[in-house]
Amino acid sequence: MLIRIRSNVGVWRVENLDEATATVHDVMEGIKATRPNIQFENPLSKDPGCQIPLAEGTPLVQQFNLGHGSMIHCRVDPTTCAEADPSNSSSLMKRSIAKDGSIQMIQTSSDNNENGFRQGMMALRDIKMSWTLNDFIAMNSQYEFKIQRQEEAICKGVSLDTASVADFQNYMRRFNFSRQRCGYLYGTFLNDNGDDDEKTSTKNKVKVEAIYEPPQDVDEDGGFALLEDPREEEVEQLASLLGLRKVGWVIGHPPREDGFVLSANEVITAAELQLEAAGGLGEDTPFVTVTVSVGDDGNVSVEAFQVSKQCMTMVAEEALEMGPDPGFCVVNDTFTAIQEGKPSKTVSNNFFLTVVPIEQHESKLFCVAEFPRANREFDTAVSKQDLKNQLSKAGKAGWTFQDLLSDFQLLLYLSQFLDMATDLPPICESVVDSESKPLNEGYKLIIASMAGLDGSY
């Protein structure tokens, strides 16, 4: 079994775990085997915010339902993460003083083992002394992928909230789609009947209710680089209180040449996100990738895709990498990709893509989607004046205070001032079911006071 670990300095993996007996301690020992000086700032956890730590002796499968390819999270001291080279006995770690005066651990040698079974691996004799032909074939097959196109996506359709997508594309128009931007889609996974009954195991459709755009920067190539998000855990908690989860991501990008749909970076990221949503390779997931761009005629196009299960497997094994041509994924030297009966060093991104049908709807959960978005470069920081501007519409044009409060972005702003454990749950309950659980007058008073509202509301 393979477990992947997302840290604040990258994604690692620990292999050859026994699915029946592996514990959290085994994962930690696997990390220390390649990074002997590592120091954890937050323990291994099931959630990105590291709020749900995994007890060290706990079985991975039985207690946490983790399987092959599952992702867990941690935070570490970046200066202690230098990787030892297991294939080079002369590889030594030494302390080095950086320009800022910090002490870092670095490798003194990183020579490759030329006699390895495959690049980056030990020689066959070092793995075990005796080999049969069947042993060799079985070993070799673990590192070969016969590239096959997946004809149909797991996701049979995605329904996008019209107002949320319109706001995202309007922001892209403000800089003429000249740069890329991404956001996470929050909603529900549905079954064939269009409902999210938890008793139904097969979920193959997506309904998107809101978009959250995390902190990001524009890189030198016009793409985007995600920054550390101090509010990541708050967003996840708020979504959960509203009965939502992360169901996809959206990429806004400049026009691209015909046939170029997703870049290698986007394909690999999509596979990572699908793996995270599925909890590994064992389960299917309808987690979707949506693209928003503009054509030469000025019309906006919105499309949806999934990457194939084979792509997910290759990314889980770290067999795919980015290369000089963004339209192709490079195959890691340890692995072999077979296309049309021949080994290939690259794979066209389009081989990994499956098309997902799109439809639209007007969210019944959120009555409005007008509150300013967080983390937008061209907008001023969201303030209490924005809160006042929206809530002051209560009693006008048919709007009620409850209606205006039913806005994902507004609720996210309120979470900075109200307690997530005690205040937000009843407020979110009133948003989800306003008829049977109307908003308490006390919370109305608190929120109106925060917004600086006077008189009736």
Coordinates of C-alpha atoms in Angstrom, one line a residue:
M1 CA 0.0 0.0 0.0
L2 CA 1.2 3.5 -0.8
I3 CA 0.3 6.6 1.4
R4 CA 1.0 10.1 0.2
I5 CA 1.8 12.9 2.6
R6 CA 1.1 16.6 1.7
S7 CA 3.4 18.9 3.8
N8 CA 4.0 22.6 3.6
V9 CA 7.1 21.9 1.5
G10 CA 5.7 19.3 -1.0
V11 CA 4.1 15.9 -1.4
W12 CA 5.9 12.8 -0.3
R13 CA 5.0 9.1 -0.4
V14 CA 5.7 6.1 1.7
E15 CA 5.5 2.8 -0.1
N16 CA 5.3 -1.0 0.7
L17 CA 3.0 -0.6 3.7
D18 CA 1.0 -3.7 4.7
E19 CA -2.6 -2.7 4.3
A20 CA -3.7 -5.1 7.0
T21 CA -1.3 -4.0 9.7
A22 CA 0.2 -0.6 8.8
T23 CA -0.1 2.1 11.5
V24 CA 0.6 5.9 11.6
H25 CA 4.0 5.0 13.3
D26 CA 4.9 3.0 10.1
V27 CA 4.2 6.1 8.0
M28 CA 6.4 8.3 10.2
E29 CA 9.2 5.8 10.1
G30 CA 8.9 5.7 6.3
I31 CA 9.3 9.5 6.1
K32 CA 12.3 9.4 8.5
A33 CA 13.9 6.7 6.3
T34 CA 14.4 9.3 3.5
R35 CA 14.5 12.4 5.7
P36 CA 16.3 11.4 8.8
N37 CA 16.4 14.9 10.4
I38 CA 12.8 15.8 9.9
Q39 CA 11.0 17.7 12.6
F40 CA 7.2 17.9 12.7
E41 CA 5.6 21.2 13.6
N42 CA 2.1 19.6 13.3
P43 CA 1.5 15.9 13.5
L44 CA 0.2 13.7 10.7
S45 CA -3.4 14.6 10.3
K46 CA -6.4 13.6 8.1
D47 CA -7.3 17.2 7.3
P48 CA -5.3 20.0 5.6
G49 CA -5.5 22.2 8.6
C50 CA -3.9 19.5 10.8
Q51 CA -6.8 19.8 13.3
I52 CA -7.6 16.0 13.3
P53 CA -4.2 14.4 14.3
L54 CA -3.7 10.7 13.7
A55 CA -2.6 8.8 16.9
E56 CA 0.8 7.3 16.3
G57 CA -0.1 3.6 16.9
T58 CA -3.5 3.7 15.2
P59 CA -4.1 1.3 12.2
L60 CA -4.5 3.3 9.0
V61 CA -7.2 1.2 7.3
Q62 CA -9.3 0.1 10.2
Q63 CA -9.4 3.3 12.1
F64 CA -9.3 6.0 9.4
N65 CA -10.4 4.1 6.3
L66 CA -7.2 5.1 4.4
G67 CA -6.3 3.0 1.4
H68 CA -3.7 2.8 -1.4
G69 CA -2.9 6.3 -2.7
S70 CA -4.7 8.1 0.2
M71 CA -3.5 11.6 1.2
I72 CA -2.7 12.7 4.8
H73 CA -1.3 16.0 5.9
C74 CA 1.4 17.5 8.2
R75 CA 3.5 20.6 8.7
V76 CA 7.2 20.4 9.1
D77 CA 10.3 22.6 9.7
P78 CA 11.5 23.2 6.1
T79 CA 15.1 23.3 7.2
T80 CA 15.0 19.7 8.4
C81 CA 13.6 18.1 5.2
A82 CA 16.7 17.4 3.2
E83 CA 16.4 14.0 1.6
A84 CA 19.0 11.3 2.1
D85 CA 20.0 9.4 -1.1
P86 CA 19.4 5.7 -0.3
S87 CA 21.1 4.5 -3.5
N88 CA 24.4 6.3 -2.7
S89 CA 26.3 5.1 0.3
S90 CA 28.5 8.2 0.1
S91 CA 25.6 10.5 0.6
L92 CA 26.1 12.5 3.8
M93 CA 24.1 15.2 5.5
K94 CA 25.9 18.3 6.8
R95 CA 24.8 21.6 8.4
S96 CA 25.0 24.7 6.3
I97 CA 24.4 28.4 7.3
A98 CA 22.2 30.2 4.8
K99 CA 22.4 33.9 3.9
D100 CA 19.7 34.8 6.4
G101 CA 21.7 33.0 9.2
S102 CA 19.4 30.0 9.4
I103 CA 20.9 26.5 9.7
Q104 CA 19.9 24.0 7.1
M105 CA 20.6 20.3 6.5
I106 CA 22.0 19.6 2.9
Q107 CA 23.2 16.7 1.0
T108 CA 26.9 16.5 0.1
S109 CA 26.4 14.0 -2.7
S110 CA 23.5 12.9 -4.9
D111 CA 25.1 10.6 -7.4
N112 CA 22.7 8.2 -9.1
N113 CA 23.2 4.4 -8.8
E114 CA 24.1 3.4 -12.4
N115 CA 23.7 -0.3 -11.6
G116 CA 20.1 0.1 -10.3
F117 CA 17.2 -2.0 -11.5
R118 CA 15.8 1.3 -12.8
Q119 CA 17.0 4.8 -12.4
G120 CA 16.8 5.8 -8.7
M121 CA 16.5 2.2 -7.5
M122 CA 18.8 -0.3 -6.0
A123 CA 20.4 -3.1 -8.1
L124 CA 18.4 -6.3 -8.3
R125 CA 21.0 -8.2 -6.1
D126 CA 20.7 -5.5 -3.4
I127 CA 16.9 -6.1 -3.4
K128 CA 17.2 -9.8 -3.0
M129 CA 19.8 -12.4 -4.0
S130 CA 17.7 -14.8 -6.0
W131 CA 15.4 -13.9 -8.9
T132 CA 13.2 -16.1 -11.2
L133 CA 11.9 -14.8 -14.6
N134 CA 8.4 -14.5 -13.1
D135 CA 9.8 -12.5 -10.2
F136 CA 11.6 -10.1 -12.6
I137 CA 8.5 -9.7 -14.9
A138 CA 6.2 -9.1 -11.9
M139 CA 8.7 -6.5 -10.5
N140 CA 9.2 -4.8 -13.9
S141 CA 5.4 -4.6 -14.6
Q142 CA 4.9 -2.4 -11.5
Y143 CA 6.8 0.3 -13.3
E144 CA 5.2 0.0 -16.7
F145 CA 2.1 1.8 -17.8
K146 CA 0.3 0.9 -21.0
I147 CA -1.3 4.2 -21.9
Q148 CA -5.0 3.8 -22.6
R149 CA -7.7 6.4 -23.2
Q150 CA -10.6 6.3 -20.7
E151 CA -13.7 6.7 -22.9
E152 CA -16.2 7.9 -20.2
A153 CA -15.8 10.1 -17.2
I154 CA -16.9 8.8 -13.7
C155 CA -18.8 12.1 -13.4
K156 CA -21.9 12.0 -15.6
G157 CA -22.6 15.7 -15.3
V158 CA -21.9 18.9 -13.4
S159 CA -24.4 21.6 -12.7
L160 CA -22.9 25.1 -12.0
D161 CA -24.5 27.9 -10.1
T162 CA -25.1 30.6 -12.7
A163 CA -24.3 33.6 -10.5
S164 CA -21.0 32.1 -9.1
V165 CA -19.7 31.3 -12.6
A166 CA -20.8 34.7 -14.0
D167 CA -18.9 36.5 -11.2
F168 CA -15.8 34.4 -11.8
Q169 CA -15.8 35.1 -15.6
N170 CA -16.5 38.8 -15.0
Y171 CA -13.5 39.1 -12.8
M172 CA -11.4 37.3 -15.6
R173 CA -12.7 39.9 -18.1
R174 CA -11.3 42.7 -15.9
F175 CA -7.8 41.7 -17.1
N176 CA -9.1 40.5 -20.5
F177 CA -8.4 36.8 -19.6
S178 CA -4.7 37.7 -20.0
R179 CA -3.7 35.6 -16.9
Q180 CA -4.8 32.5 -15.2
R181 CA -6.8 32.1 -12.0
C182 CA -8.3 29.2 -10.1
G183 CA -10.9 28.6 -7.5
Y184 CA -12.4 25.6 -5.5
L185 CA -15.9 24.5 -6.2
Y186 CA -18.1 23.8 -3.2
G187 CA -21.3 21.8 -3.5
T188 CA -22.6 18.2 -3.3
F189 CA -22.0 14.9 -5.0
L190 CA -25.3 13.5 -6.3
N191 CA -26.5 10.1 -7.5
D192 CA -28.4 9.3 -10.7
N193 CA -31.7 10.6 -9.2
G194 CA -30.1 14.0 -8.5
D195 CA -30.1 13.7 -4.7
D196 CA -27.3 13.5 -2.2
D197 CA -28.7 10.6 0.0
E198 CA -25.7 9.4 2.1
K199 CA -27.2 5.9 2.0
T200 CA -26.5 5.8 -1.8
S201 CA -22.9 4.8 -2.3
T202 CA -22.7 5.6 -6.0
K203 CA -22.3 9.4 -6.6
N204 CA -21.7 10.3 -10.2
K205 CA -22.9 13.9 -10.5
V206 CA -21.8 17.2 -9.1
K207 CA -23.9 20.2 -8.1
V208 CA -21.8 23.4 -7.5
E209 CA -23.2 26.0 -5.1
A210 CA -20.3 28.4 -4.5
I211 CA -16.7 29.2 -5.6
Y212 CA -13.9 30.1 -3.2
E213 CA -10.7 31.6 -4.7
P214 CA -7.7 30.9 -2.4
P215 CA -4.7 33.3 -2.2
Q216 CA -2.7 33.0 -5.4
D217 CA -0.1 34.9 -7.3
V218 CA 0.7 35.2 -11.0
D219 CA 3.9 33.5 -12.1
E220 CA 6.3 34.7 -14.7
D221 CA 4.6 32.6 -17.4
G222 CA 1.1 34.0 -16.8
G223 CA 0.0 31.0 -14.8
F224 CA -0.9 30.9 -11.1
A225 CA 0.9 29.9 -8.0
L226 CA -1.2 29.0 -4.9
L227 CA 0.0 30.6 -1.7
E228 CA -0.4 29.4 1.8
D229 CA -4.0 30.0 2.9
P230 CA -4.4 30.8 6.5
R231 CA -8.2 30.4 6.2
E232 CA -8.2 27.0 4.5
E233 CA -9.6 25.2 7.5
E234 CA -12.3 27.9 8.1
V235 CA -13.5 27.5 4.5
E236 CA -13.8 23.7 4.9
Q237 CA -15.6 24.1 8.3
L238 CA -18.0 26.6 6.9
A239 CA -18.8 24.4 3.9
S240 CA -19.4 21.5 6.1
L241 CA -21.8 23.5 8.3
L242 CA -23.7 24.3 5.1
G243 CA -23.8 20.6 4.0
L244 CA -21.2 21.3 1.3
R245 CA -17.8 19.8 0.4
K246 CA -15.1 20.5 -2.2
V247 CA -16.4 18.9 -5.4
G248 CA -14.1 20.4 -8.0
W249 CA -11.9 23.3 -9.1
V250 CA -12.2 25.9 -11.8
I251 CA -9.4 27.3 -13.9
G252 CA -9.7 30.6 -15.8
H253 CA -7.1 31.0 -18.5
P254 CA -6.2 33.0 -21.7
P255 CA -7.2 31.6 -25.1
R256 CA -5.2 28.5 -26.1
E257 CA -4.4 27.0 -29.4
D258 CA -6.6 24.3 -30.8
G259 CA -6.1 20.9 -29.1
F260 CA -4.4 22.4 -26.0
V261 CA -7.0 21.9 -23.2
L262 CA -5.0 21.5 -19.9
S263 CA -1.3 22.0 -19.1
A264 CA 0.8 19.3 -17.5
N265 CA 0.7 21.2 -14.3
E266 CA -3.1 21.4 -14.4
V267 CA -3.5 17.7 -15.3
I268 CA -1.2 16.6 -12.4
T269 CA -3.0 19.0 -10.0
A270 CA -6.4 17.7 -11.1
A271 CA -5.2 14.1 -10.4
E272 CA -4.0 15.1 -7.0
L273 CA -7.3 16.7 -6.2
Q274 CA -9.3 13.7 -7.5
L275 CA -7.1 11.4 -5.3
E276 CA -7.8 13.5 -2.3
A277 CA -11.5 13.6 -2.9
A278 CA -11.6 9.8 -3.4
G279 CA -9.4 9.0 -0.4
G280 CA -6.9 7.2 -2.6
L281 CA -7.2 4.9 -5.6
G282 CA -9.8 2.5 -4.1
E283 CA -12.9 4.6 -4.8
D284 CA -14.4 6.4 -7.7
T285 CA -15.1 10.2 -7.4
P286 CA -17.0 12.6 -9.6
F287 CA -14.6 15.5 -8.6
V288 CA -14.5 17.7 -11.6
T289 CA -12.2 20.2 -13.3
V290 CA -13.9 23.2 -14.9
T291 CA -12.2 25.6 -17.4
V292 CA -13.3 29.2 -18.2
S293 CA -11.8 31.0 -21.2
V294 CA -12.7 33.3 -24.0
G295 CA -12.6 32.7 -27.7
D296 CA -11.5 34.9 -30.6
D297 CA -15.0 36.2 -31.0
G298 CA -15.1 37.4 -27.4
N299 CA -17.6 34.7 -26.2
V300 CA -16.8 32.9 -23.0
S301 CA -16.6 29.1 -23.1
V302 CA -17.0 26.9 -20.0
E303 CA -16.0 23.2 -20.2
A304 CA -15.6 20.4 -17.7
F305 CA -13.3 17.4 -17.5
Q306 CA -11.9 14.7 -15.3
V307 CA -8.6 13.0 -15.6
S308 CA -8.6 9.2 -16.1
K309 CA -8.1 6.7 -13.3
Q310 CA -4.8 5.7 -15.0
C311 CA -3.6 9.3 -14.7
M312 CA -4.6 9.2 -11.0
T313 CA -2.6 6.0 -10.6
M314 CA 0.5 7.4 -12.3
V315 CA 0.4 10.6 -10.2
A316 CA 0.0 8.6 -7.0
E317 CA 3.1 6.7 -8.0
E318 CA 4.9 10.0 -9.0
A319 CA 5.4 8.7 -12.5
L320 CA 4.3 12.0 -14.2
E321 CA 6.2 15.2 -14.1
M322 CA 6.1 18.6 -15.9
G323 CA 8.4 19.2 -18.8
P324 CA 9.3 21.9 -21.3
D325 CA 6.2 21.4 -23.4
P326 CA 3.1 22.2 -21.3
G327 CA 0.9 20.0 -23.6
F328 CA 2.7 16.8 -22.5
C329 CA 3.4 15.1 -19.2
V330 CA 7.0 13.8 -18.9
V331 CA 7.3 10.2 -17.6
N332 CA 9.7 9.9 -14.6
D333 CA 12.9 7.9 -15.5
T334 CA 12.0 5.2 -13.0
F335 CA 8.9 4.3 -15.0
T336 CA 8.1 3.4 -18.6
A337 CA 5.0 4.5 -20.6
I338 CA 4.0 2.2 -23.5
Q339 CA 2.1 4.0 -26.3
E340 CA 1.2 2.1 -29.4
G341 CA 3.5 -0.7 -28.4
K342 CA 6.6 1.5 -28.0
P343 CA 8.2 3.2 -24.9
S344 CA 7.5 6.9 -24.8
K345 CA 9.2 9.6 -22.6
T346 CA 6.1 11.8 -22.8
V347 CA 2.3 11.4 -22.8
S348 CA -0.1 13.9 -24.4
N349 CA -2.3 15.5 -21.8
N350 CA -5.4 14.9 -23.9
F351 CA -4.9 11.1 -23.4
F352 CA -5.8 11.6 -19.8
L353 CA -8.9 13.8 -20.2
T354 CA -12.5 12.7 -20.2
V355 CA -15.3 15.2 -21.0
V356 CA -18.1 16.0 -18.5
P357 CA -21.4 17.4 -19.6
I358 CA -22.4 20.8 -18.1
E359 CA -25.7 22.4 -17.1
Q360 CA -26.6 25.4 -15.0
H361 CA -28.9 26.2 -12.1
E362 CA -29.8 29.0 -9.8
S363 CA -28.8 28.1 -6.3
K364 CA -31.6 27.6 -3.9
L365 CA -29.2 27.5 -0.9
F366 CA -27.7 30.9 -1.5
C367 CA -30.2 33.6 -2.4
V368 CA -27.5 36.1 -3.5
A369 CA -23.9 35.9 -4.6
E370 CA -23.0 39.6 -4.6
F371 CA -20.8 39.9 -1.6
P372 CA -17.2 40.8 -2.6
R373 CA -14.8 37.8 -2.9
A374 CA -11.7 37.5 -0.8
N375 CA -8.2 37.3 -2.1
R376 CA -8.8 39.3 -5.3
E377 CA -5.9 41.4 -6.4
F378 CA -7.8 44.2 -8.2
D379 CA -10.4 44.6 -5.4
T380 CA -10.0 46.4 -2.1
A381 CA -10.0 44.2 1.1
V382 CA -13.5 43.2 2.2
S383 CA -14.7 45.4 5.0
K384 CA -17.7 45.9 7.3
Q385 CA -18.9 48.6 4.9
D386 CA -19.4 45.8 2.4
L387 CA -21.4 44.0 5.0
K388 CA -23.5 47.1 5.6
N389 CA -24.0 47.7 1.9
Q390 CA -25.5 44.2 1.4
L391 CA -27.6 43.9 4.6
S392 CA -29.0 47.4 4.3
K393 CA -31.1 46.2 1.3
A394 CA -33.3 44.3 3.7
G395 CA -36.9 45.4 3.4
K396 CA -36.3 46.8 -0.1
A397 CA -37.2 45.1 -3.5
G398 CA -38.6 42.1 -1.6
W399 CA -35.3 41.3 0.1
T400 CA -35.3 40.0 3.7
F401 CA -32.4 40.0 6.2
Q402 CA -32.4 36.2 6.0
D403 CA -32.2 36.3 2.1
L404 CA -29.2 38.7 2.2
L405 CA -27.4 36.6 4.8
S406 CA -27.6 33.6 2.6
D407 CA -24.4 34.3 0.7
F408 CA -21.4 32.0 1.0
Q409 CA -18.9 34.9 0.7
L410 CA -20.7 36.9 3.3
L411 CA -20.8 34.0 5.7
L412 CA -17.1 33.4 5.2
Y413 CA -16.5 37.1 6.1
L414 CA -18.6 36.7 9.3
S415 CA -16.5 33.7 10.3
Q416 CA -13.6 36.0 11.1
F417 CA -15.6 37.6 13.9
L418 CA -18.1 34.9 15.0
D419 CA -17.1 31.7 16.7
M420 CA -17.1 28.7 14.3
A421 CA -18.0 26.2 17.0
T422 CA -20.9 28.1 18.7
D423 CA -22.2 31.0 16.5
L424 CA -21.9 29.8 12.9
P425 CA -23.7 26.5 13.3
P426 CA -27.2 28.0 14.1
I427 CA -26.7 30.7 11.5
C428 CA -25.8 28.1 8.9
E429 CA -28.8 26.0 9.9
S430 CA -31.1 28.9 9.3
V431 CA -29.5 29.4 5.8
V432 CA -30.0 25.7 5.0
D433 CA -33.6 25.5 6.3
S434 CA -35.0 29.0 6.9
E435 CA -38.6 27.8 7.3
S436 CA -38.2 25.4 10.2
K437 CA -35.1 27.0 11.7
P438 CA -35.4 30.8 11.3
L439 CA -32.5 33.0 12.4
N440 CA -32.5 33.8 16.1
E441 CA -33.3 37.5 16.8
G442 CA -30.2 37.7 18.9
Y443 CA -27.9 36.8 16.0
K444 CA -29.7 39.3 13.8
L445 CA -29.0 42.0 16.4
I446 CA -25.3 41.0 16.6
I447 CA -24.8 40.9 12.9
A448 CA -26.7 44.1 12.3
S449 CA -24.6 45.8 15.0
M450 CA -21.4 44.6 13.3
A451 CA -22.6 46.1 10.0
G452 CA -23.5 49.4 11.7
L453 CA -27.2 49.1 10.8
D454 CA -29.7 51.3 12.6
G455 CA -33.5 50.8 12.8
S456 CA -35.5 47.9 11.5
Y457 CA -33.9 45.2 9.4

